[in-house]
Short mmCIF file of C-alpha atoms and ligand atoms in Angstrom, two decimals:
data_model
loop_
_atom_site.label_atom_id
_atom_site.label_comp_id
_atom_site.label_asym_id
_atom_site.label_seq_id
_atom_site.Cartn_x
_atom_site.Cartn_y
_atom_site.Cartn_z
CA UNK A 1 14.89 1.03 -14.13
CA UNK A 2 11.45 2.48 -15.00
CA UNK A 3 12.56 6.02 -16.00
CA UNK A 4 9.69 8.56 -16.20
CA UNK A 5 8.43 9.31 -19.72
CA UNK A 6 9.12 12.76 -21.16
CA UNK A 7 6.09 14.91 -22.02
CA UNK A 8 4.92 16.60 -25.19
CA UNK A 9 1.39 17.87 -25.71
CA UNK A 10 0.68 14.93 -28.05
CA UNK A 11 1.13 12.35 -25.34
CA UNK A 12 -0.31 13.94 -22.22
CA UNK A 13 -2.22 11.12 -20.56
CA UNK A 14 -4.19 12.11 -17.48
CA UNK A 15 -5.27 9.49 -14.98
CA UNK A 16 -8.87 9.94 -16.15
CA UNK A 17 -7.94 9.12 -19.76
CA UNK A 18 -5.86 6.16 -18.58
CA UNK A 19 -8.64 4.75 -16.41
CA UNK A 20 -11.15 5.20 -19.25
CA UNK A 21 -8.82 3.30 -21.59
CA UNK A 22 -8.32 0.61 -18.94
CA UNK A 23 -12.09 0.40 -18.61
CA UNK A 24 -12.38 -0.60 -22.29
CA UNK A 25 -10.59 -3.83 -21.29
CA UNK A 26 -13.55 -4.56 -19.02
CA UNK A 27 -16.66 -4.63 -21.28
CA UNK A 28 -18.88 -5.08 -18.24
CA UNK A 29 -17.49 -1.87 -16.73
CA UNK A 30 -20.10 0.85 -16.34
CA UNK A 31 -17.81 3.76 -15.56
CA UNK A 32 -18.50 3.54 -11.82
CA UNK A 33 -15.02 2.23 -11.08
CA UNK A 34 -13.54 4.96 -13.26
CA UNK A 35 -15.38 7.60 -11.25
CA UNK A 36 -14.37 5.95 -7.95
CA UNK A 37 -10.70 5.98 -8.96
CA UNK A 38 -11.02 9.59 -10.04
CA UNK A 39 -12.46 10.49 -6.61
CA UNK A 40 -9.44 8.83 -4.96
CA UNK A 41 -7.13 10.88 -7.19
CA UNK A 42 -9.02 14.00 -6.09
CA UNK A 43 -8.57 13.00 -2.43
CA UNK A 44 -4.87 12.57 -3.15
CA UNK A 45 -4.61 16.05 -4.62
CA UNK A 46 -6.32 17.56 -1.58
CA UNK A 47 -4.21 15.62 0.93
CA UNK A 48 -1.07 16.52 -1.05
CA UNK A 49 -1.99 20.21 -0.85
CA UNK A 50 -2.32 19.96 2.92
CA UNK A 51 0.78 17.83 3.56
CA UNK A 52 2.95 20.18 1.47
CA UNK A 53 1.80 23.11 3.64
CA UNK A 54 1.77 21.16 6.91
CA UNK A 55 4.74 23.05 8.25
CA UNK A 56 3.00 26.38 7.72
CA UNK A 57 -0.40 25.58 9.17
CA UNK A 58 -1.56 24.39 12.55
CA UNK A 59 -1.89 20.89 11.17
CA UNK A 60 1.29 19.20 12.34
CA UNK A 61 1.52 17.21 15.51
CA UNK A 62 -0.80 14.85 17.29
CA UNK A 63 -4.44 14.94 18.27
CA UNK A 64 -5.67 13.70 21.66
CA UNK A 65 -6.95 10.53 19.98
CA UNK A 66 -5.53 7.00 20.04
CA UNK A 67 -6.62 4.80 17.12
CA UNK A 68 -7.57 1.14 17.07
CA UNK A 69 -3.92 0.28 16.56
CA UNK A 70 -3.07 1.95 19.86
CA UNK A 71 -1.20 4.69 17.96
CA UNK A 72 -1.47 8.43 18.54
CA UNK A 73 -3.55 9.94 15.70
CA UNK A 74 -1.76 12.81 13.95
CA UNK A 75 -3.82 15.80 12.79
CA UNK A 76 -2.97 14.98 9.17
CA UNK A 77 -4.13 11.37 9.71
CA UNK A 78 -7.55 12.66 10.70
CA UNK A 79 -7.66 15.08 7.80
CA UNK A 80 -6.75 12.35 5.28
CA UNK A 81 -9.22 9.90 6.81
CA UNK A 82 -12.08 12.41 6.75
CA UNK A 83 -11.23 13.51 3.20
CA UNK A 84 -11.35 10.00 1.74
CA UNK A 85 -14.54 9.09 3.58
CA UNK A 86 -16.41 12.30 2.73
CA UNK A 87 -15.41 12.17 -0.96
CA UNK A 88 -16.86 8.67 -1.23
CA UNK A 89 -19.78 8.38 1.23
CA UNK A 90 -22.44 10.00 -0.98
CA UNK A 91 -21.58 8.82 -4.51
CA UNK A 92 -23.69 5.65 -4.59
CA UNK A 93 -20.63 3.69 -5.79
CA UNK A 94 -19.68 2.09 -2.50
CA UNK A 95 -21.37 -0.45 -0.22
CA UNK A 96 -19.01 -0.10 2.75
CA UNK A 97 -15.60 1.29 3.68
CA UNK A 98 -12.96 0.41 6.26
CA UNK A 99 -10.07 2.57 7.45
CA UNK A 100 -6.93 1.94 9.48
CA UNK A 101 -8.14 4.74 11.75
CA UNK A 102 -11.46 3.11 12.75
CA UNK A 103 -12.08 -0.08 14.73
CA UNK A 104 -15.20 -1.08 12.80
CA UNK A 105 -16.39 -0.93 9.21
CA UNK A 106 -17.59 2.48 7.99
CA UNK A 107 -21.18 2.21 6.70
CA UNK A 108 -22.58 4.50 4.03
CA UNK A 109 -24.97 7.01 5.70
CA UNK A 110 -28.58 5.86 5.33
CA UNK A 111 -29.53 8.99 3.35
CA UNK A 112 -27.23 7.90 0.52
CA UNK A 113 -27.46 5.04 -1.97
CA UNK A 114 -25.03 2.14 -1.61
CA UNK A 115 -23.11 0.78 -4.59
CA UNK A 116 -21.24 -2.31 -5.72
CA UNK A 117 -17.70 -1.55 -4.55
CA UNK A 118 -15.85 -1.85 -1.24
CA UNK A 119 -13.08 0.63 -0.32
CA UNK A 120 -10.41 -0.25 2.26
CA UNK A 121 -7.74 2.33 3.02
CA UNK A 122 -4.89 3.48 5.18
CA UNK A 123 -5.44 7.21 4.92
CA UNK A 124 -1.94 8.38 5.78
CA UNK A 125 0.62 5.67 6.44
CA UNK A 126 3.94 6.62 7.98
CA UNK A 127 2.40 9.72 9.53
CA UNK A 128 4.89 9.64 12.41
CA UNK A 129 7.41 10.79 9.76
CA UNK A 130 5.42 13.95 8.98
CA UNK A 131 7.35 16.08 11.46
CA UNK A 132 10.65 15.10 9.82
CA UNK A 133 9.40 15.92 6.31
CA UNK A 134 9.89 12.28 5.26
CA UNK A 135 7.61 10.83 2.54
CA UNK A 136 4.19 9.50 3.64
CA UNK A 137 1.42 7.76 1.76
CA UNK A 138 -2.21 6.74 1.28
CA UNK A 139 -2.86 3.07 0.45
CA UNK A 140 -6.18 1.73 -0.92
CA UNK A 141 -7.82 -1.48 -2.09
CA UNK A 142 -11.10 -1.78 -4.02
CA UNK A 143 -13.23 -4.97 -4.17
CA UNK A 144 -16.65 -5.86 -5.55
CA UNK A 145 -19.14 -6.42 -2.74
CA UNK A 146 -20.06 -10.04 -2.00
CA UNK A 147 -23.27 -9.14 -0.13
CA UNK A 148 -26.30 -8.77 -2.39
CA UNK A 149 -27.63 -5.27 -1.69
CA UNK A 150 -28.21 -2.59 0.93
CA UNK A 151 -25.66 -1.81 3.61
CA UNK A 152 -22.29 -3.46 3.05
CA UNK A 153 -20.97 -5.94 5.61
CA UNK A 154 -17.77 -7.03 7.34
CA UNK A 155 -17.70 -10.03 4.97
CA UNK A 156 -17.50 -7.57 2.06
CA UNK A 157 -14.24 -6.30 3.62
CA UNK A 158 -12.72 -9.68 4.53
CA UNK A 159 -11.88 -10.81 1.00
CA UNK A 160 -8.58 -12.37 -0.10
CA UNK A 161 -6.22 -10.03 -1.94
CA UNK A 162 -6.52 -12.11 -5.12
CA UNK A 163 -10.16 -10.89 -5.39
CA UNK A 164 -9.04 -7.24 -5.52
CA UNK A 165 -10.33 -5.09 -8.41
CA UNK A 166 -7.93 -2.18 -7.90
CA UNK A 167 -4.92 -1.70 -5.62
CA UNK A 168 -3.13 1.60 -5.32
CA UNK A 169 -1.17 4.11 -3.31
CA UNK A 170 -0.47 7.84 -3.32
CA UNK A 171 3.05 8.85 -2.27
CA UNK A 172 3.47 12.36 -0.87
CA UNK A 173 7.18 12.88 -1.39
CA UNK A 174 9.49 15.11 -3.41
CA UNK A 175 6.66 14.81 -5.93
CA UNK A 176 3.19 13.37 -5.42
CA UNK A 177 2.70 10.09 -7.27
CA UNK A 178 -0.32 7.83 -7.67
CA UNK A 179 0.50 4.20 -8.54
CA UNK A 180 -2.32 1.73 -9.23
CA UNK A 181 -3.24 -1.51 -10.92
CA UNK A 182 -6.64 -2.73 -12.07
CA UNK A 183 -5.22 -6.13 -12.96
CA UNK A 184 -3.77 -4.99 -16.28
CA UNK A 185 -0.24 -4.00 -15.26
CA UNK A 186 0.98 -1.39 -12.76
CA UNK A 187 1.06 2.27 -13.76
CA UNK A 188 2.45 5.43 -12.13
CA UNK A 189 1.19 9.02 -12.39
CA UNK A 190 2.95 12.16 -11.20
CA UNK A 191 0.96 15.18 -10.02
CA UNK A 192 1.68 18.33 -12.01
CA UNK A 193 0.76 20.92 -9.37
CA UNK A 194 0.66 23.70 -11.98
CA UNK A 195 -2.40 22.12 -13.61
CA UNK A 196 -3.59 19.93 -10.72
CA UNK A 197 -3.54 16.76 -12.81
CA UNK A 198 -1.94 13.35 -12.31
CA UNK A 199 -0.11 12.64 -15.59
CA UNK A 200 1.09 9.19 -16.69
CA UNK A 201 4.82 9.20 -15.95
CA UNK A 202 5.59 5.50 -15.36
CA UNK A 203 3.56 3.29 -17.75
CA UNK A 204 3.71 -0.50 -17.21
CA UNK A 205 6.11 -0.52 -14.26
CA UNK A 206 8.09 -3.77 -14.01
CA UNK A 207 10.33 -4.51 -11.04
CA UNK A 208 13.91 -4.70 -12.44
CA UNK A 209 15.26 -8.26 -12.61
CA UNK A 210 18.51 -7.19 -10.87
CA UNK A 211 17.79 -6.47 -7.17
CA UNK A 212 19.45 -3.30 -5.85
CA UNK A 213 18.39 -2.74 -2.21
CA UNK A 214 17.09 -4.63 0.75
CA UNK A 215 14.87 -2.75 3.18
CA UNK A 216 14.20 -3.80 6.77
CA UNK A 217 14.47 -2.26 10.24
CA UNK A 218 17.67 -3.97 11.39
CA UNK A 219 17.24 -2.39 14.82
CA UNK A 220 14.89 -5.26 15.63
CA UNK A 221 17.24 -8.07 14.50
CA UNK A 222 17.42 -9.53 18.03
CA UNK A 223 13.66 -10.16 17.85
CA UNK A 224 13.77 -12.04 14.52
CA UNK A 225 13.52 -15.80 13.96
CA UNK A 226 16.67 -17.74 12.99
CA UNK A 227 15.43 -18.02 9.42
CA UNK A 228 15.01 -14.24 9.03
CA UNK A 229 18.46 -13.65 10.55
CA UNK A 230 20.02 -16.15 8.12
CA UNK A 231 18.12 -14.59 5.19
CA UNK A 232 19.43 -11.14 6.14
CA UNK A 233 22.99 -12.53 6.35
CA UNK A 234 22.44 -13.91 2.81
CA UNK A 235 21.37 -10.48 1.53
CA UNK A 236 24.51 -8.98 3.12
CA UNK A 237 26.69 -11.48 1.21
CA UNK A 238 27.88 -13.11 4.43
CA UNK A 239 27.59 -16.63 3.02
CA UNK A 240 29.34 -15.61 -0.19
CA UNK A 241 26.37 -16.59 -2.37
CA UNK A 242 25.56 -13.08 -3.67
CA UNK A 243 27.18 -9.66 -3.77
CA UNK A 244 25.92 -7.66 -0.78
CA UNK A 245 22.83 -5.53 -1.46
CA UNK A 246 22.71 -1.96 -0.14
CA UNK A 247 20.36 -1.26 2.76
CA UNK A 248 17.74 1.48 2.48
CA UNK A 249 15.04 1.96 5.14
CA UNK A 250 12.97 5.13 5.58
CA UNK A 251 10.41 3.69 8.01
CA UNK A 252 7.54 4.82 5.78
CA UNK A 253 5.99 1.79 4.09
CA UNK A 254 4.82 3.47 0.87
CA UNK A 255 8.21 5.13 0.30
CA UNK A 256 10.16 1.93 1.06
CA UNK A 257 7.83 -0.07 -1.17
CA UNK A 258 7.94 2.46 -4.04
CA UNK A 259 11.76 2.40 -4.10
CA UNK A 260 11.73 -1.41 -4.08
CA UNK A 261 9.22 -1.47 -6.97
CA UNK A 262 11.25 0.93 -9.15
CA UNK A 263 14.80 -0.19 -8.27
CA UNK A 264 14.45 -3.91 -7.55
CA UNK A 265 15.18 -5.71 -4.28
CA UNK A 266 13.09 -6.64 -1.28
CA UNK A 267 11.23 -4.90 1.55
CA UNK A 268 10.34 -6.95 4.59
CA UNK A 269 8.69 -6.42 7.93
CA UNK A 270 8.96 -9.89 9.48
CA UNK A 271 7.19 -11.44 12.42
CA UNK A 272 9.16 -10.45 15.51
CA UNK A 273 9.19 -11.16 19.22
CA UNK A 274 9.43 -7.45 20.06
CA UNK A 275 5.82 -7.08 21.13
CA UNK A 276 3.89 -10.13 22.43
CA UNK A 277 0.68 -8.40 21.31
CA UNK A 278 2.04 -8.35 17.74
CA UNK A 279 3.57 -11.79 17.13
CA UNK A 280 3.09 -11.45 13.37
CA UNK A 281 4.79 -8.05 13.08
CA UNK A 282 3.34 -4.59 12.53
CA UNK A 283 1.85 -4.30 9.05
CA UNK A 284 -1.85 -4.87 8.39
CA UNK A 285 -3.15 -7.28 5.81
CA UNK A 286 -6.26 -5.60 4.41
CA UNK A 287 -5.14 -2.08 3.59
CA UNK A 288 -1.35 -2.31 3.56
CA UNK A 289 0.04 -5.76 2.61
CA UNK A 290 -2.76 -6.74 0.22
CA UNK A 291 -2.87 -3.67 -2.06
CA UNK A 292 0.94 -3.43 -2.21
CA UNK A 293 1.20 -7.18 -2.93
CA UNK A 294 -1.39 -6.82 -5.74
CA UNK A 295 0.61 -3.95 -7.26
CA UNK A 296 3.91 -5.87 -6.98
CA UNK A 297 2.35 -9.01 -8.50
CA UNK A 298 1.16 -6.93 -11.46
CA UNK A 299 4.70 -5.53 -11.85
CA UNK A 300 6.28 -9.00 -12.04
CA UNK A 301 7.25 -9.37 -8.37
CA UNK A 302 5.87 -11.44 -5.50
CA UNK A 303 4.75 -11.00 -1.88
CA UNK A 304 4.65 -13.56 0.91
CA UNK A 305 4.05 -13.81 4.65
CA UNK A 306 7.11 -16.09 4.75
CA UNK A 307 5.11 -19.22 3.94
CA UNK A 308 2.46 -18.36 1.33
CA UNK A 309 1.40 -15.68 -1.14
CA UNK A 310 -0.14 -12.71 0.69
CA UNK A 311 -2.90 -12.59 -1.94
CA UNK A 312 -4.10 -16.10 -1.00
CA UNK A 313 -4.65 -15.31 2.70
CA UNK A 314 -8.33 -15.34 3.74
CA UNK A 315 -8.69 -12.44 6.22
CA UNK A 316 -10.38 -13.16 9.56
CA UNK A 317 -10.24 -9.71 11.16
CA UNK A 318 -10.36 -6.16 9.84
CA UNK A 319 -7.04 -5.08 11.35
CA UNK A 320 -5.15 -8.34 11.39
CA UNK A 321 -1.41 -8.04 11.02
CA UNK A 322 0.81 -10.14 8.78
CA UNK A 323 4.54 -10.55 8.19
CA UNK A 324 5.41 -9.10 4.75
CA UNK A 325 8.22 -9.95 2.33
CA UNK A 326 7.72 -8.14 -1.01
CA UNK A 327 9.90 -7.52 -4.07
CA UNK A 328 11.80 -9.63 -6.62
CA UNK A 329 10.29 -13.11 -6.66
CA UNK A 330 13.70 -14.81 -6.35
CA UNK A 331 14.46 -12.92 -3.11
CA UNK A 332 11.01 -13.44 -1.56
CA UNK A 333 11.17 -17.16 -2.35
CA UNK A 334 14.67 -17.23 -0.84
CA UNK A 335 13.20 -15.78 2.38
CA UNK A 336 10.55 -18.54 2.34
CA UNK A 337 13.36 -21.10 1.89
CA UNK A 338 15.38 -19.85 4.91
CA UNK A 339 12.21 -19.75 7.05
CA UNK A 340 11.34 -23.31 5.94
CA UNK A 341 14.82 -24.59 6.75
CA UNK A 342 15.49 -22.81 10.05
CA UNK A 343 12.10 -21.98 11.54
CA UNK A 344 9.57 -24.52 10.45
CA UNK A 345 11.51 -27.34 12.08
CA UNK A 346 11.11 -25.62 15.49
P1 P6P B 401 9.18 0.55 12.44
C1 P6P B 401 4.73 3.56 9.90
O1 P6P B 401 4.35 3.72 11.24
C2 P6P B 401 4.60 2.09 9.58
O2 P6P B 401 3.32 1.63 9.80
C3 P6P B 401 5.00 1.85 8.12
O3 P6P B 401 4.80 2.97 7.33
C4 P6P B 401 6.48 1.51 8.22
O4 P6P B 401 6.87 0.59 7.22
C5 P6P B 401 6.59 0.87 9.60
O5 P6P B 401 5.51 1.36 10.38
C6 P6P B 401 7.88 1.24 10.28
O6 P6P B 401 7.87 0.56 11.51
O7 P6P B 401 8.83 -0.46 13.54
O8 P6P B 401 10.33 0.08 11.56
O9 P6P B 401 9.35 1.95 12.93
#
């Protein structure tokens, strides 16, 4: 069940030490990726400090802006977006960035050097939950650039998830956690606010073999395909195949995913007929589904769009949406089976 490790001074492992040790597994590593990850941890600390005080400062609520997704931008969204961009635009480590909050790619200002990495991020996912003090999160994906030099390009951003170098998220909840994988397992760090350090609390996370929860917004069941409806009936034990799973749904992707990763089960946001403009559902491929799928894959789970591995999808647009089924492999493959039987014949 992935219990946190207990701490003594002998085994304090900061995220910096962990990344440095990870780096030894990559002889070609030059320390740039280590520094980039450390900058993201710093951004997480800063955003955590602001979200924990949000109720006391004039930083709750919405701005007058509508983002590329057509969603009202919350003040904390803007703060998180600006923080991540500003902490990374001048370091010479990055060729180009892309954010959920911006329609186009984010170039590195001409006065700064560009580097070999690409950073895609959702600065503050689930921000509509801020006013209810529900957990929210930052999600990020790091790739090597495919363009040769100079300013990074859209093609640098449109890489399949299986090419990812690092996938990670920061969860601002009852405690602040950073969970990441650089392709050598999935590891969780908990922020100790008294010293301002992320300390290794969940080494080598593995999704438990025994699923515990299923997580989906059942309010939209009338919009689902027949296959998704039948799959949900299966999870509820209606066909007598399995004991019913409990339902947990917070409506904040990082929190719902994190619980699935640590407790076992499945999270899904299927394609639905609720909004003709969003036939493939709500979640975005590049900076939500891909990094979370990479993390789950490294923890022994699996992620699919209902037909294929998320990590195999070749992106065509920066903000393209994708149905997402992620968790225990047996459950995700069961979802694919129901979709194959009931939907693909349509
Ligand atoms: P719904 C939050 O707005 C978000 O993008 C994800 O964090 C979350 O999983 C999903 O939307 C919730 O969407 O339609 O269930 O409210």
